[in-house]
Amino acid sequence: MLQSEVKVLLVEDDDIDVRVVERDFAKRNLTNPIIVAQDGIEALEILRGTPDRPALETPYLVLLDLNMPRMTGLEFLRELRADPSLHRTIVFVLTTSNDQADRMAVYEHHVAGYLLKHEAGKLFQDHVPLIEHFLRSVKFPEMQSTSTVPWQFQPIEQF
């Protein structure tokens, strides 16, 4: 599988932060498609699909902001982990919150990392090499679609 086949779902409500992520990916020649959701509700619709749009095909990873309208990042994580077809989704939190309680809460939902957007003396571009290394190094499982559960049992026929 090529690294560029891994899609990035950026769940972010701030247009400036979206442009920063897109710019910093371009600077590092990362050609991964970036799909943007404005909040957790829209992100779940993208992952699950809607009558008008099919579910986002694997492989993908999620870059998740915590402070968003309608559905926060933590609410999104709870919903994601409760969904049998999405619970294994790889999520990096990308936030301005340096609050210990936020870090503890999201790590309880098995995030891959907690990255601060605007840490003193650092910018998002300082985190891009970590994400790039992840995209280039990790081997994603091959599955058909997130809209089906690959391990569903079939009923046994009656004799």
Tab-separated table of C-alpha atoms in Angstrom:
chain	number	residue	atom	x	y	z
A	1	MET	CA	0.000	0.000	0.000
A	2	LEU	CA	1.332	3.413	-0.908
A	3	GLN	CA	1.650	6.041	1.813
A	4	SER	CA	-0.254	8.521	-0.372
A	5	GLU	CA	-3.302	6.200	-0.368
A	6	VAL	CA	-3.921	6.924	3.312
A	7	LYS	CA	-6.579	9.614	3.587
A	8	VAL	CA	-6.541	12.175	6.377
A	9	LEU	CA	-9.838	13.238	7.892
A	10	LEU	CA	-9.187	16.623	9.473
A	11	VAL	CA	-11.920	17.412	11.995
A	12	GLU	CA	-11.427	21.142	12.495
A	13	ASP	CA	-13.793	24.113	12.645
A	14	ASP	CA	-11.169	26.870	12.224
A	15	ASP	CA	-10.490	27.677	8.554
A	16	ILE	CA	-7.063	29.131	9.352
A	17	ASP	CA	-5.995	25.919	11.091
A	18	VAL	CA	-7.273	23.906	8.116
A	19	ARG	CA	-5.126	26.008	5.765
A	20	VAL	CA	-2.107	25.601	8.072
A	21	VAL	CA	-2.421	21.799	7.980
A	22	GLU	CA	-2.861	21.775	4.192
A	23	ARG	CA	0.117	24.136	3.718
A	24	ASP	CA	2.400	22.178	6.020
A	25	PHE	CA	1.502	18.885	4.321
A	26	ALA	CA	2.302	20.491	0.951
A	27	LYS	CA	5.636	21.823	2.246
A	28	ARG	CA	6.656	18.259	3.130
A	29	ASN	CA	5.350	16.927	-0.192
A	30	LEU	CA	2.705	14.815	1.508
A	31	THR	CA	0.133	14.069	-1.150
A	32	ASN	CA	-2.386	12.348	1.091
A	33	PRO	CA	-5.938	13.495	0.404
A	34	ILE	CA	-7.217	15.720	3.222
A	35	ILE	CA	-10.951	15.589	3.835
A	36	VAL	CA	-12.255	18.317	6.152
A	37	ALA	CA	-15.154	18.034	8.597
A	38	GLN	CA	-16.275	21.105	10.564
A	39	ASP	CA	-17.268	19.106	13.665
A	40	GLY	CA	-17.763	15.622	15.053
A	41	ILE	CA	-21.222	15.177	13.547
A	42	GLU	CA	-19.972	15.881	10.034
A	43	ALA	CA	-16.937	13.635	10.634
A	44	LEU	CA	-19.168	10.712	11.611
A	45	GLU	CA	-21.290	11.288	8.499
A	46	ILE	CA	-18.129	11.155	6.375
A	47	LEU	CA	-16.916	7.977	8.081
A	48	ARG	CA	-20.288	6.208	8.070
A	49	GLY	CA	-21.611	7.582	4.817
A	50	THR	CA	-24.995	9.126	4.123
A	51	PRO	CA	-27.702	8.420	1.548
A	52	ASP	CA	-25.977	11.028	-0.653
A	53	ARG	CA	-22.365	10.001	-0.072
A	54	PRO	CA	-20.613	6.655	0.494
A	55	ALA	CA	-18.537	6.064	3.614
A	56	LEU	CA	-14.895	7.103	3.521
A	57	GLU	CA	-12.908	4.122	2.326
A	58	THR	CA	-9.984	2.790	4.313
A	59	PRO	CA	-7.174	3.388	4.922
A	60	TYR	CA	-7.498	6.693	6.745
A	61	LEU	CA	-6.545	8.416	9.948
A	62	VAL	CA	-8.190	11.255	11.825
A	63	LEU	CA	-6.662	14.537	13.003
A	64	LEU	CA	-9.131	15.747	15.624
A	65	ASP	CA	-9.633	19.125	17.245
A	66	LEU	CA	-11.274	19.026	20.685
A	67	ASN	CA	-13.107	22.364	20.893
A	68	MET	CA	-15.785	22.412	18.206
A	69	PRO	CA	-19.466	23.335	17.904
A	70	ARG	CA	-22.317	20.791	17.794
A	71	MET	CA	-20.133	17.817	18.809
A	72	THR	CA	-16.813	18.209	20.584
A	73	GLY	CA	-13.775	16.077	19.907
A	74	LEU	CA	-14.316	14.076	23.091
A	75	GLU	CA	-17.970	13.420	22.203
A	76	PHE	CA	-16.809	12.328	18.742
A	77	LEU	CA	-14.290	9.911	20.289
A	78	ARG	CA	-16.969	8.370	22.525
A	79	GLU	CA	-19.253	7.833	19.535
A	80	LEU	CA	-16.413	6.525	17.369
A	81	ARG	CA	-15.221	3.975	19.924
A	82	ALA	CA	-18.795	2.770	20.539
A	83	ASP	CA	-19.318	2.040	16.821
A	84	PRO	CA	-18.230	-1.541	15.945
A	85	SER	CA	-17.340	-0.567	12.384
A	86	LEU	CA	-15.264	2.490	13.395
A	87	HIS	CA	-13.840	1.675	16.828
A	88	ARG	CA	-10.368	0.872	15.471
A	89	THR	CA	-9.960	4.232	13.735
A	90	ILE	CA	-6.541	5.807	14.275
A	91	VAL	CA	-6.923	9.260	15.833
A	92	PHE	CA	-4.405	11.981	16.592
A	93	VAL	CA	-5.756	14.851	18.668
A	94	LEU	CA	-4.630	18.225	17.342
A	95	THR	CA	-5.717	20.935	19.770
A	96	THR	CA	-4.884	24.152	21.580
A	97	SER	CA	-5.872	22.614	24.923
A	98	ASN	CA	-2.914	21.899	27.176
A	99	ASP	CA	-5.250	20.789	29.964
A	100	GLN	CA	-4.240	17.589	31.782
A	101	ALA	CA	-7.909	16.562	32.122
A	102	ASP	CA	-8.376	16.765	28.329
A	103	ARG	CA	-5.269	14.632	27.735
A	104	MET	CA	-6.418	12.010	30.245
A	105	ALA	CA	-9.932	11.928	28.790
A	106	VAL	CA	-8.849	11.390	25.186
A	107	TYR	CA	-6.148	8.849	26.000
A	108	GLU	CA	-8.867	6.794	27.701
A	109	HIS	CA	-10.316	6.536	24.180
A	110	HIS	CA	-7.057	5.148	22.769
A	111	VAL	CA	-5.794	8.039	20.669
A	112	ALA	CA	-2.463	7.599	18.883
A	113	GLY	CA	-1.160	10.970	20.040
A	114	TYR	CA	-1.983	14.340	21.553
A	115	LEU	CA	-0.437	17.222	19.604
A	116	LEU	CA	-0.646	20.867	20.621
A	117	LYS	CA	-1.350	23.246	17.738
A	118	HIS	CA	0.302	26.318	19.185
A	119	GLU	CA	2.764	25.275	21.829
A	120	ALA	CA	5.178	28.035	22.844
A	121	GLY	CA	7.946	28.161	20.245
A	122	LYS	CA	6.370	25.424	18.125
A	123	LEU	CA	3.964	25.362	15.246
A	124	PHE	CA	1.958	22.594	13.643
A	125	GLN	CA	4.731	22.200	11.077
A	126	ASP	CA	6.905	20.809	13.891
A	127	HIS	CA	4.396	17.954	14.287
A	128	VAL	CA	4.160	17.135	10.578
A	129	PRO	CA	7.324	14.974	10.571
A	130	LEU	CA	5.729	12.755	13.242
A	131	ILE	CA	2.568	12.354	11.175
A	132	GLU	CA	4.626	11.845	8.022
A	133	HIS	CA	6.678	9.124	9.717
A	134	PHE	CA	3.459	7.482	10.892
A	135	LEU	CA	1.933	7.598	7.389
A	136	ARG	CA	5.078	6.153	5.816
A	137	SER	CA	5.774	3.498	8.457
A	138	VAL	CA	2.516	2.063	9.744
A	139	LYS	CA	0.939	-0.832	7.896
A	140	PHE	CA	-2.824	-0.416	7.778
A	141	PRO	CA	-5.096	-3.476	7.622
A	142	GLU	CA	-6.826	-4.041	4.333
A	143	MET	CA	-10.606	-3.873	4.695
A	144	GLN	CA	-13.374	-3.259	2.196
A	145	SER	CA	-15.252	-0.386	3.793
A	146	THR	CA	-15.985	1.106	7.177
A	147	SER	CA	-19.691	0.712	6.515
A	148	THR	CA	-19.537	-3.079	6.930
A	149	VAL	CA	-18.198	-5.156	9.746
A	150	PRO	CA	-15.774	-7.692	8.179
A	151	TRP	CA	-16.317	-10.265	10.938
A	152	GLN	CA	-20.115	-10.499	10.906
A	153	PHE	CA	-21.386	-14.015	11.469
A	154	GLN	CA	-23.676	-15.675	8.969
A	155	PRO	CA	-26.615	-17.708	10.285
A	156	ILE	CA	-26.230	-21.472	10.122
A	157	GLU	CA	-28.707	-23.178	7.856
A	158	GLN	CA	-31.197	-25.507	9.483
A	159	PHE	CA	-30.912	-29.269	8.751
